[in-house]
Short mmCIF file of C-alpha atoms and ligand atoms in Angstrom, two decimals:
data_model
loop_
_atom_site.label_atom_id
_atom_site.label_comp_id
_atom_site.label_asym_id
_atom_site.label_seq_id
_atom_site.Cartn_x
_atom_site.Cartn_y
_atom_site.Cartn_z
CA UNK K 1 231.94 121.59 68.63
CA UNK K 2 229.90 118.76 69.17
CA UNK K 3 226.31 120.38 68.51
CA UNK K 4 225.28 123.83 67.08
CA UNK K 5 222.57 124.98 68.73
CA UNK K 6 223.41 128.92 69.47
CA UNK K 7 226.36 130.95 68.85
CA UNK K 8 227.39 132.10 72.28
CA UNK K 9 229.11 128.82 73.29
CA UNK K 10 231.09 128.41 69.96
CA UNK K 11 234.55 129.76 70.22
CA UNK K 12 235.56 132.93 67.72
CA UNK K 13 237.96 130.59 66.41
CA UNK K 14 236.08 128.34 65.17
CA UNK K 15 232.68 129.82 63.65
CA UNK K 16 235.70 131.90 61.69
CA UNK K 17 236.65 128.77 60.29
CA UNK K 18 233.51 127.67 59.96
CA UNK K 19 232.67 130.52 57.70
CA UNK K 20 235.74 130.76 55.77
CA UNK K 21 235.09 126.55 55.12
CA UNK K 22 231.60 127.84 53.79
CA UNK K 23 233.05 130.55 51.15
CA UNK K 24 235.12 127.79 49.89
CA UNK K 25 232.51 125.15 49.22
CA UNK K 26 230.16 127.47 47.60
CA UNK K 27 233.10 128.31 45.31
CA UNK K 28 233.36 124.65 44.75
CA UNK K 29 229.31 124.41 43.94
CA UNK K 30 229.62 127.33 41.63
CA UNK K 31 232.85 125.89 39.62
CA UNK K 32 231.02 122.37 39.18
CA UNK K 33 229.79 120.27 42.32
CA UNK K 34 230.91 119.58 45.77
CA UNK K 35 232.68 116.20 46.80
CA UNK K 36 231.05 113.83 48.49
CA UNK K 37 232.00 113.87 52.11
CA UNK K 38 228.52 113.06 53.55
CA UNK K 39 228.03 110.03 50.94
CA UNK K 40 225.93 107.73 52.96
CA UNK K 41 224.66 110.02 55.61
CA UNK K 42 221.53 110.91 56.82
CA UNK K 43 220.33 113.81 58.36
CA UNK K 44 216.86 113.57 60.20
CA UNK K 45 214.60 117.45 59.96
CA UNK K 46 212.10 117.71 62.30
CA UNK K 47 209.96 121.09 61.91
CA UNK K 48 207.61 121.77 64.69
CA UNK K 49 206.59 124.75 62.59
CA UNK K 50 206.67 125.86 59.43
CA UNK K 51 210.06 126.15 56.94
CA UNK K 52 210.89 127.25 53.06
CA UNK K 53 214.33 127.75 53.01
CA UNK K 54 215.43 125.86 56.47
CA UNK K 55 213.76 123.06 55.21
CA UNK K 56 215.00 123.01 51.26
CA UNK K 57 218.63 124.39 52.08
CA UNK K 58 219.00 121.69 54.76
CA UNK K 59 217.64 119.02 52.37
CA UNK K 60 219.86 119.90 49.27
CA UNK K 61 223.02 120.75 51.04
CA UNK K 62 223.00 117.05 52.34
CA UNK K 63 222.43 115.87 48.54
CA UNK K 64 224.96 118.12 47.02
CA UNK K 65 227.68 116.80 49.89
CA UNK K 66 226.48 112.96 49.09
CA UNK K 67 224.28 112.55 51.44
CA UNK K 68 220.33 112.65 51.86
CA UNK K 69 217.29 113.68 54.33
CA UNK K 70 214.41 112.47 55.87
CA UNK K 71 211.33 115.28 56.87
CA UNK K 72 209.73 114.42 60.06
CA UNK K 73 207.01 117.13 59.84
CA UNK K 74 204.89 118.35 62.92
CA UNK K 75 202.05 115.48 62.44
CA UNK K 76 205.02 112.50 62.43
CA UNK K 77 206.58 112.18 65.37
CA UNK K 78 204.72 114.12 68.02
CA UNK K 79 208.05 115.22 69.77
CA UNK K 80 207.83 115.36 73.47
CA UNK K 81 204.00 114.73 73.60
CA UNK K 82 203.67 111.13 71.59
CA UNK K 83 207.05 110.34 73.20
CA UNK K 84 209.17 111.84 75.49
CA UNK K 85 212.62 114.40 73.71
CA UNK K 86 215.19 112.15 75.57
CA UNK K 87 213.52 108.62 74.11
CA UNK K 88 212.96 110.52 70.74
CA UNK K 89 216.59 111.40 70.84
CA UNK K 90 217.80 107.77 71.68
CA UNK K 91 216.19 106.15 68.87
CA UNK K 92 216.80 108.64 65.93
CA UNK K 93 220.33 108.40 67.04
CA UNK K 94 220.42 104.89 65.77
CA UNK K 95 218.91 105.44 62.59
CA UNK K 96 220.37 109.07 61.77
CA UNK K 97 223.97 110.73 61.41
CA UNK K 98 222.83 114.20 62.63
CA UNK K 99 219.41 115.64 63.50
CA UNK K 100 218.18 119.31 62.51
CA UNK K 101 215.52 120.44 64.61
CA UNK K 102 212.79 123.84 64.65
CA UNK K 103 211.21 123.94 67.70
CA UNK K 104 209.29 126.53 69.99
CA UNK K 105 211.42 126.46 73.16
CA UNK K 106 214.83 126.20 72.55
CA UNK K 107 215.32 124.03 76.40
CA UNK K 108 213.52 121.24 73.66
CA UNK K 109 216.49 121.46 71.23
CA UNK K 110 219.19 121.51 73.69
CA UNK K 111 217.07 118.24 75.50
CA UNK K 112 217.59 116.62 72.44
CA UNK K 113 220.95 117.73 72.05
CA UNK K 114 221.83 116.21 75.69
CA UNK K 115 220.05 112.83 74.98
CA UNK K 116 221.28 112.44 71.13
CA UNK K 117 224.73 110.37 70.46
CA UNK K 118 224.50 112.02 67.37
CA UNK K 119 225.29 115.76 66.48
CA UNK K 120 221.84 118.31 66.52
CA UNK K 121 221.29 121.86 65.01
CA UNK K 122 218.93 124.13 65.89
CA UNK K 123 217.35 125.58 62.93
CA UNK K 124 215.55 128.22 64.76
CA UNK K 125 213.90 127.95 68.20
CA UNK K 126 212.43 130.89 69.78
CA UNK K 127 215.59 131.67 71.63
CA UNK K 128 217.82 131.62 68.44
CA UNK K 129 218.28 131.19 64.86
CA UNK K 130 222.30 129.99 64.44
CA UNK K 131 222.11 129.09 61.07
CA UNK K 132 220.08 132.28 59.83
CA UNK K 133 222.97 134.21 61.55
CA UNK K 134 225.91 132.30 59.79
CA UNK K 135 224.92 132.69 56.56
CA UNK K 136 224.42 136.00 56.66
CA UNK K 137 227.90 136.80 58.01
CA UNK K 138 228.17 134.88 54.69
CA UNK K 139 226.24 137.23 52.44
CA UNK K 140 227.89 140.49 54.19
CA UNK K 141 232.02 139.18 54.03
CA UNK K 142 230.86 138.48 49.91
CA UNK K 143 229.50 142.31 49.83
CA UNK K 144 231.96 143.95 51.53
CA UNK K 145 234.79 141.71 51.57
CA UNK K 146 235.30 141.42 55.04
CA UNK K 147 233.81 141.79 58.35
CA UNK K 148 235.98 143.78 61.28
CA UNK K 149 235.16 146.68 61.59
CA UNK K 150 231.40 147.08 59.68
CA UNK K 151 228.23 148.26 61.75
CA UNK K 152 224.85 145.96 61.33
CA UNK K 153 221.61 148.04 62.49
CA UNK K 154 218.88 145.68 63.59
CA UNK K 155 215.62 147.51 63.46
CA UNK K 156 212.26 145.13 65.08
CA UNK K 157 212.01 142.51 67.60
CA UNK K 158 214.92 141.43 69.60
CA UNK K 159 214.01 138.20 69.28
CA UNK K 160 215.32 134.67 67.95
CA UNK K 161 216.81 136.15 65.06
CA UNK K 162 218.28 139.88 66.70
CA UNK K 163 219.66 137.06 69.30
CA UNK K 164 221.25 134.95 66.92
CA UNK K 165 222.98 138.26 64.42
CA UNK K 166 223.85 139.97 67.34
CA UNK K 167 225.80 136.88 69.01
CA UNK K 168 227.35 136.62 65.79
CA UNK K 169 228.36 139.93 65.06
CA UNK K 170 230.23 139.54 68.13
CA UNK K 171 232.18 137.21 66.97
CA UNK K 172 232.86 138.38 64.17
CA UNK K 173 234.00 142.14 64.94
CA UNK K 174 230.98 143.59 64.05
CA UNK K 175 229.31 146.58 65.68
CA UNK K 176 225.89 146.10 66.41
CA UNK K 177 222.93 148.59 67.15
CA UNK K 178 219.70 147.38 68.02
CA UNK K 179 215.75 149.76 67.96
CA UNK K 180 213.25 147.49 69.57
CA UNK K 181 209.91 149.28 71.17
CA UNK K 182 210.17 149.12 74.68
CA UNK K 183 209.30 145.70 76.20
CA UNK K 184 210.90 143.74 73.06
CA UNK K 185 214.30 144.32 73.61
CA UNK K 186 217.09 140.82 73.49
CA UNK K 187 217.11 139.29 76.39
CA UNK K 188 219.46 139.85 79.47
CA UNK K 189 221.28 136.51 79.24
CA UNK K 190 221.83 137.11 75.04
CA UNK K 191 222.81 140.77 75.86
CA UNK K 192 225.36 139.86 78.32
CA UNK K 193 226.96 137.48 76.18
CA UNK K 194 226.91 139.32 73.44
CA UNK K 195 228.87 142.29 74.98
CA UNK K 196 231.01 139.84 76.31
CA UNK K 197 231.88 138.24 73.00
CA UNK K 198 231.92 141.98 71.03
CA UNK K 199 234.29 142.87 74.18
CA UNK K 200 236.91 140.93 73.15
CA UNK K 201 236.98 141.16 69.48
CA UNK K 202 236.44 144.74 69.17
CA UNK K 203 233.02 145.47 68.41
CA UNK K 204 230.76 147.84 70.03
CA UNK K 205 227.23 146.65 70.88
CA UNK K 206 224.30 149.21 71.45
CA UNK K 207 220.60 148.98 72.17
CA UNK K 208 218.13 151.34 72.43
CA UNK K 209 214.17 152.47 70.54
CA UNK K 210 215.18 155.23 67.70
CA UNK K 211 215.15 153.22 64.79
CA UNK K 212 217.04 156.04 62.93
CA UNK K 213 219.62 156.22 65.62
CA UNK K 214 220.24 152.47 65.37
CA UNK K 215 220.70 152.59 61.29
CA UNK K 216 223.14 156.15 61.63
CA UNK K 217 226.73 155.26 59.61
CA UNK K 218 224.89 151.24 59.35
CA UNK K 219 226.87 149.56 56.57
CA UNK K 220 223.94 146.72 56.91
CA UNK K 221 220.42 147.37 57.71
CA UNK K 222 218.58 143.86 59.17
CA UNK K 223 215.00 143.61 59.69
CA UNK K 224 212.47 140.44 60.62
CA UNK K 225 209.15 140.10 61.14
CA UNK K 226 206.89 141.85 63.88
CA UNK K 227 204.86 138.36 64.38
CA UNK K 228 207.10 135.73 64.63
CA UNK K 229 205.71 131.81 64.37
CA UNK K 230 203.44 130.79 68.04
CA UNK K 231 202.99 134.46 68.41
CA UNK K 232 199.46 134.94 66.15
CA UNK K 233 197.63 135.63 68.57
CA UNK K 234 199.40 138.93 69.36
CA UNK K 235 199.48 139.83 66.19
CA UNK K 236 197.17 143.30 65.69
CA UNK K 237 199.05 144.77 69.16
CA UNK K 238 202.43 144.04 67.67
CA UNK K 239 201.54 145.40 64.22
CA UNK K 240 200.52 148.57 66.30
CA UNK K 241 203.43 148.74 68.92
CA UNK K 242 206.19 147.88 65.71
CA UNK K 243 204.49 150.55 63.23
CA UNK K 244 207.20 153.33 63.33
CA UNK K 245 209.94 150.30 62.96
CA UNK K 246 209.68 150.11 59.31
CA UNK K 247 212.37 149.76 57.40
CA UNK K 248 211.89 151.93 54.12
CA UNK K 249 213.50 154.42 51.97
CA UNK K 250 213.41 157.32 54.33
CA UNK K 251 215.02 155.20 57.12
CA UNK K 252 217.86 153.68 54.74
CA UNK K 253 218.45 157.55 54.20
CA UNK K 254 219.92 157.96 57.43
CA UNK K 255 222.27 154.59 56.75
CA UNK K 256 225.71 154.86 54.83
CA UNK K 257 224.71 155.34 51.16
CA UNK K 258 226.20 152.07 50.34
CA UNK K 259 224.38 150.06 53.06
CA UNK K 260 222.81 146.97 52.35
CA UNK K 261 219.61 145.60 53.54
CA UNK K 262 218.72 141.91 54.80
CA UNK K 263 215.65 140.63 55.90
CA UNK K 264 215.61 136.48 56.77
CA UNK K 265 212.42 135.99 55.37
CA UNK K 266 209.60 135.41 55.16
CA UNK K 267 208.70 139.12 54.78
CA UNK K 268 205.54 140.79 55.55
CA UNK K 269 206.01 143.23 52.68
CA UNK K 270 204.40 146.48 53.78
CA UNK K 271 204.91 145.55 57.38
CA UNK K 272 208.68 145.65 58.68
CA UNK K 273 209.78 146.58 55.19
CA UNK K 274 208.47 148.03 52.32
CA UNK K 275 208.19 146.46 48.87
CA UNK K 276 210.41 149.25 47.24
CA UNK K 277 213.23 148.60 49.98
CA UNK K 278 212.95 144.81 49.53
CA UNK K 279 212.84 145.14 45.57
CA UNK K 280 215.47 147.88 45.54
CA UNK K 281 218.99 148.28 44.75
CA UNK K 282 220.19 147.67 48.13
CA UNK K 283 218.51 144.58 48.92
CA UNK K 284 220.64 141.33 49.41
CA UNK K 285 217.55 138.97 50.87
CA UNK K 286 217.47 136.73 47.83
CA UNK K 287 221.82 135.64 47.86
CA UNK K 288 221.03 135.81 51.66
CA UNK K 289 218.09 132.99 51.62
CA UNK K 290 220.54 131.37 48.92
CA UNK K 291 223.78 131.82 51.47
CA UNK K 292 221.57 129.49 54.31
CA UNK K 293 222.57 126.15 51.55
CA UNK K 294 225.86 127.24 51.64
CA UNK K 295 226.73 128.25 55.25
CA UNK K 296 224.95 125.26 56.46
CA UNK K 297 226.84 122.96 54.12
CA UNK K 298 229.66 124.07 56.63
CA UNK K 299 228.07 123.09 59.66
CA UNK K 300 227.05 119.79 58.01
CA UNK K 301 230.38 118.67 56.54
CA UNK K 302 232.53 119.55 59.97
CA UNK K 303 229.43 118.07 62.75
CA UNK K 304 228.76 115.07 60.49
CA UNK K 305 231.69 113.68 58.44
N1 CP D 1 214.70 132.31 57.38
C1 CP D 1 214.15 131.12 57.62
O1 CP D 1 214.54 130.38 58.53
O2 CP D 1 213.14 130.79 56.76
P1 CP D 1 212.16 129.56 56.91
O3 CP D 1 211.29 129.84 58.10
O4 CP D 1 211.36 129.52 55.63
O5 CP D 1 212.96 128.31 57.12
N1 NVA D 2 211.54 135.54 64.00
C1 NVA D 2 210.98 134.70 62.96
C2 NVA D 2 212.05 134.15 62.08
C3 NVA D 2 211.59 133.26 60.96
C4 NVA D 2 212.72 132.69 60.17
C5 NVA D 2 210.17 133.60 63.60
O1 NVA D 2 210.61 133.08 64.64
O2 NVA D 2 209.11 133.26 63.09
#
């Protein structure tokens, strides 16, 4: 694994090792500090859009391995319109040990991924959101204790993030049920590798519009936002066609009594989830925004040391 830039290309094998490296340096942050192994690296973030916790987790997981992070917001480095991905790519690669990018269309991250002699993450494009997805196979092993064998509901848009769970759920032996209104379902490609993936370790993959159909026996119930970033301008039709794809307390009635909800933030509280479900008992979206440092500490530590 040169590059991590979506989940489908990553062998089982190793984004099971990846994760099981991730549970053991956040036991090593808890019981005192991690060691070192990025001292003297640098790991170049550049946001096209906005960020809280891709942004901060990135930065500190680089400082609490040793090593530190430069910001190159969307007002620095004007990527692909001041200069050109592959020249942008070139010269950060002499100054950097790994880049992080956010981006709008993922072809841009995986341009700079093909023109980069150093190793790039995506850390979200509108195709996929890796990094979201790893930690929160992170959050739901420390929950349940494992993974085989569970069933994630995914209730909203089968977008970057529905991509990204899904693709990982795969690989992890997780069944996974998808309600999207019709029209904002995954896409082919994503849907044909994730059944290909769940295939062969297991899992069952399902799609369809019934929200309450998607969450029935759900050991985790996963929502995201209706209006995802570059999409504004849709926002009052999506708000409309995503209404009955809220995820509140009646819905989480027809999920295993001991399910747990996960949202990747940021919420729109009264939106895709209400502020009872968020605040409740079930909720795990606070140790899941905390689980991105962690996971990603992973991906850091094997693609940059
Ligand atoms: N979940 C997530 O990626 O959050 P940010 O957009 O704040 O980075
Ligand atoms: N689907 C959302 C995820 C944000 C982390 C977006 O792309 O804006």
């Amino acid at each position: 694994m040169k590059h991590f830039l979506e989940l489908a290309s990553v062998p089982t094998g190793e984004l099971r090792d990846l994760l099981e490296f991730a549970l053991q340096l956040k036991a090593e942050w808890k019981a005192g500090g991690n060691k070192p192994v990025l001292q003297g690296k640098t790991l170049g973030m550049i946001f096209l859009k906005p960020s809280l916790r891709t942004r901060v987790s990135f930065e500190m997981a680089m400082k609490h391995l040793g090593g530190g992070a430069i910001m190159l917001g969307p007002q620095e480095i004007g990527l692909g319109v001041r200069e050109s991905i592959p020249d942008v790519a070139r010269v950060l690669s002499g100054y950097v040990d790994g880049i992080m990018a956010r981006v709008f269309d993922h072809a841009d991250v995986a341009q700079l991924a093909q023109y980069s002699s150093v190793p790039v993450i995506n850390g979200l494009s509108d195709g996929y959101h890796p990094c979201q997805a790893l930690g929160d196979m992170l959050t739901i092993h420390e929950h349940f204790g494992a993974l085989d064998g569970l069933r994630l509901a995914f209730v909203g848009d089968g977008n970057n993030v529905a991509a990204s769970v899904a693709l990982a759920c795969a690989h992890f032996g997780v069944s996974f049920s998808i309600a999207t209104p019709e029209g904002y379902e995954m896409q082919r490609p994503v849907r044909e590798q994730a059944f290909g993936i769940a295939g062969r370790n297991g899992s069952v993959l399902e799609m369809g519009t019934r929200p309450q159909v998607a969450v029935s026996k759900a050991d985790v119930v996963y929502t995201d936002t209706w209006v995802s970033m570059g999409q504004e301008a849709e926002a009052a039709e999506r708000v409309g066609e995503f209404e009955a794809y809220q995820v509140n307390d009646e819905l989480l009635r027809h999920a295993n009594p001991n399910a747990i909800v996960m949202h990747c933030l940021p919420a729109h509280r009264g939106d895709e989830i209400t502020d009872a479900v968020m605040d409740g008992a079930q909720s795990k979206v606070f140790q899941q925004a905390e689980n991105r440092m962690h996971a990603q500490k992973a991906i850091l530590a094997r693609l940059l040391s």
